[in-house]
mmCIF file of C-alpha atoms in Angstrom:
data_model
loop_
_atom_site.group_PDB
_atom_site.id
_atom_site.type_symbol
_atom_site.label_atom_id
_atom_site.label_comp_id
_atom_site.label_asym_id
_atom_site.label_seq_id
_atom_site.Cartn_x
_atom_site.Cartn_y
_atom_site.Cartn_z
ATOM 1 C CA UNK A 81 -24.850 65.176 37.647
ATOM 2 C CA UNK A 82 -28.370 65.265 35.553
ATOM 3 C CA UNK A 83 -31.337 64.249 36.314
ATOM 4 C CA UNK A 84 -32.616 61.557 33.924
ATOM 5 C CA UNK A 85 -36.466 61.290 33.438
ATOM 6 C CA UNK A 86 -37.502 57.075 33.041
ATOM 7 C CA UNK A 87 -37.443 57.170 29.161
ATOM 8 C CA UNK A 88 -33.964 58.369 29.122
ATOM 9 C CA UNK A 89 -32.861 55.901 31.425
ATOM 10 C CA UNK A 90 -34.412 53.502 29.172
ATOM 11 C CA UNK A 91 -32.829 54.839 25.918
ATOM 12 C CA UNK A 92 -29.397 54.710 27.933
ATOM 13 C CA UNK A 93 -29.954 51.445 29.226
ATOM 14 C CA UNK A 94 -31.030 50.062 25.336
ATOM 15 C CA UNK A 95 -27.748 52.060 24.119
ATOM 16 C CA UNK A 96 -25.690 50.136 26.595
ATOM 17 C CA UNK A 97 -26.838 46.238 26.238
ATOM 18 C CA UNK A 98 -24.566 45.422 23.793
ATOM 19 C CA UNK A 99 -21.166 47.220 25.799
ATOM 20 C CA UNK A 100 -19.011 45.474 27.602
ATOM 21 C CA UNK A 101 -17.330 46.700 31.116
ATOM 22 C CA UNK A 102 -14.640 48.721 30.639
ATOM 23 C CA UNK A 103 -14.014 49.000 34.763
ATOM 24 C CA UNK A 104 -13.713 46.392 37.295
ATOM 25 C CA UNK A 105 -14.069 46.662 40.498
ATOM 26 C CA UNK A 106 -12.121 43.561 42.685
ATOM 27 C CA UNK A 107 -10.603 42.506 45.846
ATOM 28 C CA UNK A 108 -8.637 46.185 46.303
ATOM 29 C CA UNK A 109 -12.401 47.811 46.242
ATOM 30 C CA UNK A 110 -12.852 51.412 45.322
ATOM 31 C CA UNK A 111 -9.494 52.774 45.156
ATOM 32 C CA UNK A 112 -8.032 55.678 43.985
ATOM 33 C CA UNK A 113 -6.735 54.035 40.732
ATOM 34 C CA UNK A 114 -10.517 52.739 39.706
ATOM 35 C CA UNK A 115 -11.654 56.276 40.296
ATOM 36 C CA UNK A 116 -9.840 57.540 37.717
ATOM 37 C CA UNK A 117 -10.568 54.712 35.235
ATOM 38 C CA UNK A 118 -13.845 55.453 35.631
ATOM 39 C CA UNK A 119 -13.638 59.125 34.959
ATOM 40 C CA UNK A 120 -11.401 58.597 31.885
ATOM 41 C CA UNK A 121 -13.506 56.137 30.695
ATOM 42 C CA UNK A 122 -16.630 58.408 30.764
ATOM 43 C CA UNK A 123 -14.341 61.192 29.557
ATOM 44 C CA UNK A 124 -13.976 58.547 25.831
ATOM 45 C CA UNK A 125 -16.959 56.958 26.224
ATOM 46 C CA UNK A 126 -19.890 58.763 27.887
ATOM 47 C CA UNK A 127 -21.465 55.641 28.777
ATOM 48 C CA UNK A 128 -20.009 52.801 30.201
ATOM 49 C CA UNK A 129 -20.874 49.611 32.277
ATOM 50 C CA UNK A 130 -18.707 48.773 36.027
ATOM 51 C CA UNK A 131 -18.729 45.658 37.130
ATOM 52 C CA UNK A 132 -18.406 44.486 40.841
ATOM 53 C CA UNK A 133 -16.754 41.257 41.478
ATOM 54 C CA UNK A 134 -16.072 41.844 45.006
ATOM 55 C CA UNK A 135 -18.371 44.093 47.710
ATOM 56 C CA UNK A 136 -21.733 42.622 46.078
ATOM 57 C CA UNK A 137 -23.250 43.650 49.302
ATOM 58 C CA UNK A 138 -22.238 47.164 48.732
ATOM 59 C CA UNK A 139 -23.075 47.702 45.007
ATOM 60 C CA UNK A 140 -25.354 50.287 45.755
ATOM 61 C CA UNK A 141 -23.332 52.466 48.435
ATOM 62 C CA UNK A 142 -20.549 51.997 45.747
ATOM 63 C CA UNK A 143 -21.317 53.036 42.894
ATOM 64 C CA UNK A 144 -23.382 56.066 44.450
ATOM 65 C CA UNK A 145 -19.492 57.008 45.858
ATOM 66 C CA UNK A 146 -18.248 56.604 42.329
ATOM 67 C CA UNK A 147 -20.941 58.587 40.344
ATOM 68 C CA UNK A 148 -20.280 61.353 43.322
ATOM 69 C CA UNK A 149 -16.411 61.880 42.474
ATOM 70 C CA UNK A 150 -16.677 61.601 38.907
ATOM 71 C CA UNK A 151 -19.817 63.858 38.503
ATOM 72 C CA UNK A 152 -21.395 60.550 36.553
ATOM 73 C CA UNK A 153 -25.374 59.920 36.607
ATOM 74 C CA UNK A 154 -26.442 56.385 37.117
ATOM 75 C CA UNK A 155 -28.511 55.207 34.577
ATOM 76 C CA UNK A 156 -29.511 51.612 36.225
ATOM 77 C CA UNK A 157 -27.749 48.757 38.437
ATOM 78 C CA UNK A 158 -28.727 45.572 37.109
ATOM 79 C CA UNK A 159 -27.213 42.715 38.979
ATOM 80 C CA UNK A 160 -23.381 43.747 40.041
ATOM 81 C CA UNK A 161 -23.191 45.942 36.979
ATOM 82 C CA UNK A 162 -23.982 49.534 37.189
ATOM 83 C CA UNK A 163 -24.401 51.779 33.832
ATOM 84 C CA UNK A 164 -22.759 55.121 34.192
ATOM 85 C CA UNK A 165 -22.984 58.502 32.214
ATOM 86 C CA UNK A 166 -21.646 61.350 31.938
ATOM 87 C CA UNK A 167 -22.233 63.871 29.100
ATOM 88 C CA UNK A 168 -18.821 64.847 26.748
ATOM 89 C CA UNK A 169 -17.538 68.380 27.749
ATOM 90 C CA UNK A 170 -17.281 69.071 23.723
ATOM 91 C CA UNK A 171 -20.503 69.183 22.035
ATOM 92 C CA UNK A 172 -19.044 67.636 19.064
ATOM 93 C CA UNK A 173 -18.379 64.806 21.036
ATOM 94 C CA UNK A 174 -21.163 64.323 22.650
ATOM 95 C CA UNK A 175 -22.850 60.716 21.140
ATOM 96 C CA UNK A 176 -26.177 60.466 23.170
ATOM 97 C CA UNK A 177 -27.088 64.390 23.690
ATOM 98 C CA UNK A 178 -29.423 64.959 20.891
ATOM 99 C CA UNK A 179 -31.351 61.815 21.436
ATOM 100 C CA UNK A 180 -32.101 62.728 25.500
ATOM 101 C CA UNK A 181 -33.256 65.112 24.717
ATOM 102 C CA UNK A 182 -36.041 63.607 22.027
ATOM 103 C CA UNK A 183 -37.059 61.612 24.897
#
């Protein structure tokens, strides 16, 4: 995991308004199964939104579990949706790299 100053997490945040969740977490909570969809999704994406639509209470406890196993950094939980990154292994696929670092 890296640490992201405040204007990073804002650029990250501003990059990921417009994305849609590509992991949901329901009634079978944080299973093995959502683990990996998480981690292959960061593995394509980068960045990527999760979205809770059971254990709203546990949001928090959650999706620090999920950023653990994947190696992810939160970038923000806003609501019952938390914003996840995780920088490409390959440089030349790495979308958001040169910009954090700008900021």
């Amino acid at each position: 995991m890296i640490e992201l100053t405040s204007k990073q997490r804002k650029y990250l945040e501003k990059e990921a308004h417009d994305l849609q969740p590509v992991v949901i977490v329901g009634g079978a909570g944080l299973t093995e199964g959502v683990i990996q969809m998480v981690d292959n999704s960061l593995a394509s994406h980068e960045l990527i939104k999760v979205k809770f639509n059971e254990y709203k209470d546990e949001v928090k406890e959650l999706t620090a579990e999920t950023c653990e196993k994947c190696n992810a950094t939160l970038v923000r939980i806003i609501g019952f949706t938390a914003i996840l990154y995780r920088e490409a292994e390959q440089p030349e696929d790495r979308a958001y790299s040169a910009a954090l670092k700008k900021c």
